[in-house]
Amino acid sequence: MRDESNIWLSLCTSLVFAALLFQSVSSMDVRFFAPRLLELCVCYWILSSPATLGIFFAFAVGVLVNLIEGSYIGSASIGLSVVAYMLLSAIYTIRQLDWISQTAIIFLLLGISLALQRIGLAAVGVSSDGLSYLISVLVSAALWRPFNVAMDGARQWLGRLR
Amino acid sequence: MVAIVLGIALLAFARASPFLQQLSGLGADIAEVSSDITDMPKQLLNTASAYLESRQTMRQRIQELEDKQLMLSARAQKMEALTAENMRYRALLNSPMAEEATMMVARIVAVSPDVNRHLLTVDRGSDDGVVIGQSVINSEGVMGQIVQVGISASRVLLITDVQHGIPVLNNRTGQRAIADGVGRLDHLVIQNLASTSDVNTGDLWVTSGLGERFPTGYPVGITSETTTSGDAAYLSVTIQPAAALDVASHVLIISSVDAAE
């Protein structure tokens, strides 16, 4: 059982780093392969601290995603809120799964999140270009295991600093 | 459920609410600050390499820049003469004088991570007098227009974005049309022109000035393909943008004198 009493420093640090790296893409073509780090953060933190962080945390990160992307505020929040709900509904099952299965689940959840975002944007007149966004979802899912290891390591390191 | 309803409500009011538009402008500021932080190692490397550069290389570069400046000032003189001549002709024709544009150099600091949007962040904001609707060009042609303004940064919607349309004019024939972005960096599309329209591959399209958003006469792109519809009633024209939209590092934000005032 992880200590959930003092997660805020780790949480804020991870979100700041994820946001910095998320928007650091400098070329339009590279964007297709850029991992969705903020969405990965949401999945990690909800799986890690479900008692503290939930749907409204996911909603707030969605607003941050929209601010960074420059898209309509609220579009990413819908998808991430649904992801948070699904994670919380099956949290014990997902935690029991091996890494490969978890990676598949993360692929599915991020795919749903971005698909809902596209549907929301299409409703306000921003059409999307096919399923190209799934490339970044695939990259993100492939990074789920190293992301987890890095986050656990960083949390331990930050815990020793306190 | 509450979160989803709230999300839908935010999305529905995103365009209408001035508060949400200001908040979007804040996103441009966040992107600029993040870009400054992530670019820091690169800037340090650049500074270090500038110190280590030999005197001979620097002299050579200064010489190159001086030569380039000389050529550009010669071109500017010719341009001034042509502008004066053009104004005299306009006066003879009793047509209104072309409006003078003010320009501001800006640096591109970030690209939107959203794969479906063609948005750039530039390092000029409301503090520098940038307002929504100003057009943005580079040395080759029109790039887009300002759609979100933060305090020290703004976002530019490129002409290739699916939400963008630009009034254009065929430089050879004078035919007017609207060129729409289709979400691809390498082309724009003009749809539903009459099939009898005189459009050839290689024709230059420039801004027509209709709508008074873009100033007249800036290059938008070159016709790369024309396609006739199945019933031969309409013509669809594909335009290759004149400006290299993904490789530019600096842009010019332009506005008419009225907007600047």
Coordinates of C-alpha atoms in Angstrom, one line a residue:
Chain A
M1 CA 0.0 0.0 0.0
R2 CA 1.5 3.4 -1.0
D3 CA 1.6 6.3 1.3
E4 CA -1.1 8.8 0.1
S5 CA -0.5 11.4 2.8
N6 CA 2.0 13.6 0.9
I7 CA 1.6 13.2 -2.8
W8 CA 1.2 16.8 -3.7
L9 CA 4.8 17.6 -4.3
S10 CA 5.3 14.6 -6.5
L11 CA 2.0 15.3 -8.3
C12 CA 2.8 18.9 -9.0
T13 CA 6.3 18.1 -10.1
S14 CA 5.1 15.3 -12.5
L15 CA 2.4 17.5 -14.0
V16 CA 4.9 20.4 -14.6
F17 CA 7.4 18.1 -16.2
A18 CA 4.7 16.4 -18.3
A19 CA 3.3 19.7 -19.4
L20 CA 6.8 21.0 -20.4
L21 CA 7.6 17.9 -22.4
F22 CA 4.1 17.7 -23.9
Q23 CA 4.4 21.1 -25.5
S24 CA 8.0 20.9 -26.4
V25 CA 7.3 19.4 -29.8
S26 CA 8.8 21.8 -32.4
S27 CA 7.7 20.2 -35.7
M28 CA 4.2 19.6 -37.0
D29 CA 5.1 16.2 -38.4
V30 CA 6.7 15.0 -35.1
R31 CA 3.5 15.7 -33.2
F32 CA 1.9 12.5 -34.4
F33 CA 4.5 10.5 -32.5
A34 CA 4.6 12.6 -29.3
P35 CA 3.3 10.7 -26.3
R36 CA 0.3 12.0 -24.4
L37 CA 2.2 12.5 -21.1
L38 CA -0.4 14.5 -19.3
E39 CA -3.0 11.8 -20.0
L40 CA -0.5 9.2 -18.8
C41 CA 0.0 11.2 -15.6
V42 CA -3.8 11.1 -15.0
C43 CA -3.8 7.3 -15.4
Y44 CA -0.8 6.9 -13.1
W45 CA -2.0 9.1 -10.3
I46 CA -5.5 7.7 -10.3
L47 CA -4.3 4.1 -10.2
S48 CA -1.8 5.2 -7.5
S49 CA -3.9 7.4 -5.3
P50 CA -7.6 6.7 -5.9
A51 CA -8.6 7.9 -2.5
T52 CA -7.2 11.4 -3.1
L53 CA -7.4 11.9 -6.9
G54 CA -10.4 11.2 -9.1
I55 CA -12.7 12.5 -11.8
F56 CA -12.3 16.2 -11.0
F57 CA -8.5 15.9 -11.0
A58 CA -8.8 14.4 -14.5
F59 CA -11.2 17.2 -15.5
A60 CA -8.6 19.8 -14.3
V61 CA -5.8 18.1 -16.2
G62 CA -8.1 18.1 -19.3
V63 CA -8.4 21.9 -19.0
L64 CA -4.6 22.1 -18.8
V65 CA -4.3 19.9 -21.9
N66 CA -6.7 22.3 -23.8
L67 CA -4.8 25.4 -22.7
I68 CA -1.5 23.9 -23.9
E69 CA -3.0 22.7 -27.2
G70 CA -4.9 25.9 -27.8
S71 CA -8.1 24.0 -28.5
Y72 CA -11.6 24.6 -27.1
I73 CA -11.6 24.3 -23.3
G74 CA -13.6 21.4 -22.1
S75 CA -13.0 19.1 -25.0
A76 CA -10.2 17.1 -23.3
S77 CA -11.9 17.2 -19.9
I78 CA -14.8 15.1 -21.1
G79 CA -12.6 12.3 -22.3
L80 CA -10.3 12.4 -19.3
S81 CA -13.3 12.4 -16.9
V82 CA -14.7 9.3 -18.6
V83 CA -11.2 7.6 -18.4
A84 CA -11.0 8.5 -14.7
Y85 CA -14.4 7.0 -14.1
M86 CA -13.5 3.8 -15.9
L87 CA -10.2 3.5 -14.0
L88 CA -11.9 4.0 -10.7
S89 CA -14.6 1.5 -11.5
A90 CA -12.1 -1.3 -12.3
I91 CA -9.1 -0.1 -10.3
Y92 CA -8.5 -3.4 -8.3
T93 CA -8.7 -5.5 -11.5
I94 CA -6.4 -3.2 -13.4
R95 CA -3.8 -3.2 -10.6
Q96 CA -3.7 -7.0 -10.6
L97 CA -3.0 -7.2 -14.3
D98 CA 0.5 -7.8 -15.7
W99 CA 2.3 -5.0 -17.6
I100 CA 1.3 -6.1 -21.1
S101 CA -2.4 -6.2 -20.2
Q102 CA -2.1 -2.9 -18.4
T103 CA -0.5 -1.4 -21.6
A104 CA -3.4 -2.7 -23.6
I105 CA -5.9 -1.2 -21.2
I106 CA -4.0 2.2 -21.3
F107 CA -4.1 2.1 -25.1
L108 CA -7.9 1.5 -25.0
L109 CA -8.5 4.2 -22.4
L110 CA -6.4 6.9 -24.1
G111 CA -8.0 6.0 -27.4
I112 CA -11.4 6.5 -25.8
S113 CA -10.3 9.8 -24.3
L114 CA -9.0 11.2 -27.6
A115 CA -11.9 9.9 -29.5
L116 CA -14.3 11.7 -27.2
Q117 CA -12.2 14.8 -27.5
R118 CA -12.5 14.6 -31.3
I119 CA -16.3 14.1 -31.0
G120 CA -16.5 17.2 -28.8
L121 CA -14.4 19.2 -31.2
A122 CA -16.4 18.0 -34.2
A123 CA -19.6 19.2 -32.5
V124 CA -18.2 22.7 -32.5
G125 CA -17.0 22.5 -36.1
V126 CA -13.4 21.3 -35.8
S127 CA -13.2 18.2 -38.0
S128 CA -10.4 15.7 -37.5
D129 CA -8.1 14.0 -39.9
G130 CA -9.0 10.3 -39.6
L131 CA -7.4 8.1 -37.0
S132 CA -3.9 9.6 -37.1
Y133 CA -4.2 10.6 -33.4
L134 CA -4.0 6.8 -32.6
I135 CA -0.3 6.9 -33.4
S136 CA 0.4 9.1 -30.3
V137 CA -1.9 6.8 -28.3
L138 CA 0.1 3.8 -29.4
V139 CA 3.4 5.5 -28.4
S140 CA 1.9 6.6 -25.1
A141 CA 0.7 3.0 -24.3
A142 CA 4.1 1.6 -25.3
L143 CA 5.7 4.1 -22.8
W144 CA 3.4 3.0 -19.9
R145 CA 5.8 0.6 -18.3
P146 CA 8.9 2.9 -18.4
F147 CA 6.7 5.8 -17.4
N148 CA 5.6 3.9 -14.3
V149 CA 9.1 3.0 -13.4
A150 CA 10.3 6.6 -13.8
M151 CA 7.4 8.0 -11.7
D152 CA 7.9 5.4 -8.9
G153 CA 11.6 6.2 -8.9
A154 CA 11.0 10.0 -8.9
R155 CA 8.5 9.7 -6.0
Q156 CA 10.9 7.7 -3.9
W157 CA 13.6 10.3 -4.6
L158 CA 11.3 13.2 -3.7
G159 CA 10.2 11.3 -0.6
R160 CA 13.8 11.0 0.6
L161 CA 14.4 14.7 0.0
R162 CA 11.5 15.7 2.4
Chain B
M1 CA -21.7 12.8 -14.8
V2 CA -21.3 16.3 -13.4
A3 CA -17.8 16.5 -15.0
I4 CA -19.1 15.5 -18.4
V5 CA -22.0 18.0 -18.3
L6 CA -19.5 20.7 -17.2
G7 CA -17.2 19.8 -20.0
I8 CA -20.0 20.0 -22.6
A9 CA -21.1 23.3 -21.1
L10 CA -17.5 24.7 -21.4
L11 CA -17.2 23.5 -24.9
A12 CA -20.6 25.0 -25.9
F13 CA -19.7 28.4 -24.5
A14 CA -16.0 28.3 -25.6
R15 CA -16.6 30.6 -28.5
A16 CA -19.1 32.9 -27.0
S17 CA -17.6 33.5 -23.6
P18 CA -15.0 36.4 -23.4
F19 CA -13.6 34.8 -20.2
L20 CA -12.9 31.5 -21.9
Q21 CA -11.3 33.3 -24.8
Q22 CA -9.0 35.2 -22.3
L23 CA -8.2 31.9 -20.6
S24 CA -7.2 30.4 -24.0
G25 CA -4.9 33.4 -24.4
L26 CA -3.3 32.4 -21.1
G27 CA -2.6 29.1 -22.7
A28 CA -0.3 30.9 -25.2
D29 CA 1.6 32.5 -22.3
I30 CA 2.0 29.1 -20.6
A31 CA 3.3 27.6 -23.9
E32 CA 5.8 30.5 -24.2
V33 CA 7.1 30.1 -20.7
S34 CA 7.4 26.3 -21.1
S35 CA 9.2 26.8 -24.4
D36 CA 11.7 29.2 -22.7
I37 CA 12.4 26.5 -20.1
T38 CA 12.7 23.6 -22.5
D39 CA 14.9 25.7 -24.9
M40 CA 17.2 26.7 -22.1
P41 CA 19.8 23.9 -22.8
K42 CA 19.8 24.8 -26.5
Q43 CA 20.2 28.5 -25.7
L44 CA 23.1 27.8 -23.4
L45 CA 24.8 25.7 -26.1
N46 CA 24.2 28.4 -28.7
T47 CA 25.7 31.0 -26.3
A48 CA 28.7 28.7 -25.6
S49 CA 29.3 28.1 -29.3
A50 CA 29.1 31.8 -30.0
Y51 CA 31.9 32.4 -27.5
L52 CA 34.0 29.6 -28.9
E53 CA 33.6 30.8 -32.5
S54 CA 36.8 32.0 -34.1
R55 CA 37.3 35.6 -35.0
Q56 CA 37.8 34.7 -38.7
T57 CA 34.5 32.9 -38.9
M58 CA 32.7 35.9 -37.2
R59 CA 34.3 38.3 -39.6
Q60 CA 33.3 36.2 -42.5
R61 CA 29.7 36.1 -41.2
I62 CA 29.6 39.9 -40.7
Q63 CA 30.9 40.3 -44.3
E64 CA 28.1 38.0 -45.6
L65 CA 25.5 40.0 -43.6
E66 CA 26.8 43.3 -44.9
D67 CA 26.6 42.0 -48.5
K68 CA 23.1 40.8 -47.9
Q69 CA 22.0 44.1 -46.4
L70 CA 23.4 46.0 -49.4
M71 CA 21.4 43.9 -51.8
L72 CA 18.3 44.3 -49.7
S73 CA 18.6 48.0 -49.4
A74 CA 19.0 48.2 -53.2
R75 CA 15.8 46.2 -53.6
A76 CA 14.1 48.4 -51.1
Q77 CA 15.0 51.5 -53.1
K78 CA 13.5 49.9 -56.2
M79 CA 10.4 49.0 -54.2
E80 CA 10.0 52.6 -53.0
A81 CA 10.1 53.9 -56.5
L82 CA 7.5 51.3 -57.6
T83 CA 5.3 52.2 -54.7
A84 CA 5.4 55.9 -55.5
E85 CA 4.7 55.1 -59.2
N86 CA 1.8 52.9 -58.1
M87 CA 0.3 55.6 -55.9
R88 CA 0.5 58.1 -58.8
Y89 CA -1.4 55.7 -61.1
R90 CA -4.0 55.2 -58.4
A91 CA -4.4 59.0 -58.0
L92 CA -4.8 59.2 -61.8
L93 CA -7.5 56.6 -61.6
N94 CA -9.2 58.3 -58.6
S95 CA -9.1 55.0 -56.7
P96 CA -8.4 55.1 -52.9
M97 CA -4.7 54.8 -51.8
A98 CA -3.6 51.3 -50.7
E99 CA -3.6 51.2 -47.0
E100 CA -0.2 51.2 -45.4
A101 CA 0.7 48.3 -43.1
T102 CA 2.7 48.3 -39.9
M103 CA 4.8 45.2 -39.1
M104 CA 6.2 43.5 -36.1
V105 CA 8.8 40.7 -36.0
A106 CA 7.9 37.7 -33.8
R107 CA 9.6 34.4 -33.1
I108 CA 7.8 31.1 -33.3
V109 CA 8.2 29.5 -29.9
A110 CA 5.9 26.5 -30.0
V111 CA 3.6 24.3 -32.1
S112 CA 0.3 23.1 -30.8
P113 CA 0.6 19.4 -29.8
D114 CA -2.9 18.8 -31.1
V115 CA -2.4 16.9 -34.4
N116 CA -5.7 18.2 -35.9
R117 CA -4.9 21.9 -35.4
H118 CA -2.4 24.0 -37.2
L119 CA -1.6 26.5 -34.4
L120 CA 1.7 28.2 -33.7
T121 CA 2.6 30.2 -30.6
V122 CA 4.6 33.4 -31.2
D123 CA 6.4 35.5 -28.6
R124 CA 4.3 38.7 -29.0
G125 CA 1.2 39.4 -27.0
S126 CA -1.2 42.1 -25.9
D127 CA 1.8 43.9 -24.2
D128 CA 3.2 44.4 -27.7
G129 CA -0.1 45.6 -29.1
V130 CA -1.1 42.3 -30.8
V131 CA -4.9 41.9 -31.3
I132 CA -7.0 39.1 -32.5
G133 CA -7.4 39.1 -36.3
Q134 CA -4.0 40.5 -37.3
S135 CA -2.5 38.6 -40.2
V136 CA 0.9 36.9 -40.1
I137 CA 3.3 36.4 -43.0
N138 CA 6.9 35.4 -43.5
S139 CA 9.4 36.2 -46.2
E140 CA 7.6 33.9 -48.7
G141 CA 3.9 34.6 -48.2
V142 CA 0.9 34.5 -45.9
M143 CA 1.0 32.1 -43.0
G144 CA -2.2 32.8 -41.0
Q145 CA -3.8 35.0 -38.5
I146 CA -3.8 35.7 -34.8
V147 CA -6.7 33.9 -33.0
Q148 CA -5.7 33.9 -29.3
V149 CA -3.8 36.7 -27.5
G150 CA -2.1 36.3 -24.2
I151 CA -0.1 38.9 -22.3
S152 CA 3.3 38.1 -23.8
A153 CA 2.4 35.5 -26.4
S154 CA -0.2 34.8 -29.1
R155 CA -1.5 31.9 -31.1
V156 CA -1.5 31.9 -34.9
L157 CA -4.0 29.8 -36.9
L158 CA -2.3 28.7 -40.1
I159 CA -4.0 29.0 -43.4
T160 CA -3.9 25.2 -43.7
D161 CA -6.0 24.6 -40.6
V162 CA -9.4 23.0 -41.3
Q163 CA -11.1 26.0 -39.7
H164 CA -9.4 28.6 -41.9
G165 CA -10.5 30.2 -45.1
I166 CA -8.7 33.0 -46.9
P167 CA -10.1 35.3 -49.7
V168 CA -7.7 35.0 -52.6
L169 CA -7.3 36.4 -56.1
N170 CA -5.7 34.8 -59.2
N171 CA -2.8 37.1 -60.0
R172 CA -3.1 36.3 -63.7
T173 CA -6.8 36.5 -64.3
G174 CA -8.1 38.5 -61.3
Q175 CA -10.6 35.8 -60.4
R176 CA -11.6 35.9 -56.8
A177 CA -12.2 32.8 -54.6
I178 CA -11.9 31.4 -51.0
A179 CA -9.0 29.0 -50.3
D180 CA -9.9 26.6 -47.5
G181 CA -7.4 24.7 -45.3
V182 CA -7.9 21.0 -45.2
G183 CA -5.6 20.1 -42.3
R184 CA -2.6 19.3 -44.5
L185 CA 0.5 21.5 -44.5
D186 CA 1.2 21.1 -48.2
H187 CA -2.1 22.3 -49.7
L188 CA -5.2 24.5 -49.6
V189 CA -8.3 23.9 -51.7
I190 CA -10.6 26.2 -53.7
Q191 CA -13.9 24.4 -54.2
N192 CA -16.8 24.9 -56.5
L193 CA -15.3 27.3 -59.1
A194 CA -17.2 27.4 -62.4
S195 CA -15.8 24.8 -64.7
T196 CA -15.2 27.5 -67.3
S197 CA -12.8 29.3 -64.9
D198 CA -9.5 30.1 -66.4
V199 CA -7.0 28.4 -64.0
N200 CA -3.7 26.9 -65.0
T201 CA -1.2 25.0 -63.0
G202 CA 1.4 27.4 -61.7
D203 CA -1.0 30.4 -61.3
L204 CA -0.1 32.5 -58.3
W205 CA -2.9 33.3 -55.9
V206 CA -2.6 36.4 -53.7
T207 CA -4.7 37.8 -50.9
S208 CA -7.7 39.7 -52.4
G209 CA -8.3 41.9 -49.3
L210 CA -12.0 40.9 -49.2
G211 CA -13.2 40.8 -45.6
E212 CA -10.5 43.3 -44.6
R213 CA -8.7 40.8 -42.5
F214 CA -5.7 40.2 -44.8
P215 CA -4.1 43.1 -46.6
T216 CA -4.2 42.9 -50.4
G217 CA -1.5 41.4 -52.6
Y218 CA 0.4 39.0 -50.4
P219 CA 1.2 35.7 -52.0
V220 CA -0.8 32.8 -50.7
G221 CA 0.2 29.9 -53.0
I222 CA 0.6 28.4 -56.4
T223 CA -1.9 26.2 -58.3
S224 CA -0.6 22.7 -58.2
E225 CA -3.6 20.8 -59.5
T226 CA -7.1 21.4 -60.9
T227 CA -9.9 18.8 -60.8
T228 CA -13.2 18.9 -62.6
S229 CA -16.2 17.4 -60.8
G230 CA -18.0 14.3 -62.2
D231 CA -20.7 16.3 -63.9
A232 CA -18.1 18.8 -65.2
A233 CA -20.0 21.7 -63.6
Y234 CA -17.4 22.7 -61.0
L235 CA -13.7 23.0 -60.8
S236 CA -11.7 22.3 -57.7
V237 CA -8.2 23.9 -57.4
T238 CA -5.4 22.7 -55.2
I239 CA -2.9 25.3 -54.0
Q240 CA 0.5 24.8 -52.6
P241 CA 1.2 27.4 -49.9
A242 CA 3.8 29.9 -50.8
A243 CA 5.1 30.1 -47.3
A244 CA 7.0 27.2 -45.8
L245 CA 4.7 26.8 -42.9
D246 CA 6.7 24.2 -40.9
V247 CA 10.2 25.5 -41.2
A248 CA 9.9 29.3 -40.5
S249 CA 11.4 30.5 -37.2
H250 CA 10.4 34.1 -37.4
V251 CA 7.2 35.8 -38.7
L252 CA 5.9 39.2 -39.3
I253 CA 2.6 40.3 -37.7
I254 CA 1.0 42.9 -39.9
S255 CA -1.8 45.2 -39.3
S256 CA -3.3 48.1 -41.2
V257 CA -2.7 51.6 -39.8
D258 CA -6.3 51.7 -38.5
A259 CA -5.8 48.5 -36.5
A260 CA -2.5 49.7 -35.1
E261 CA -4.0 52.9 -33.9

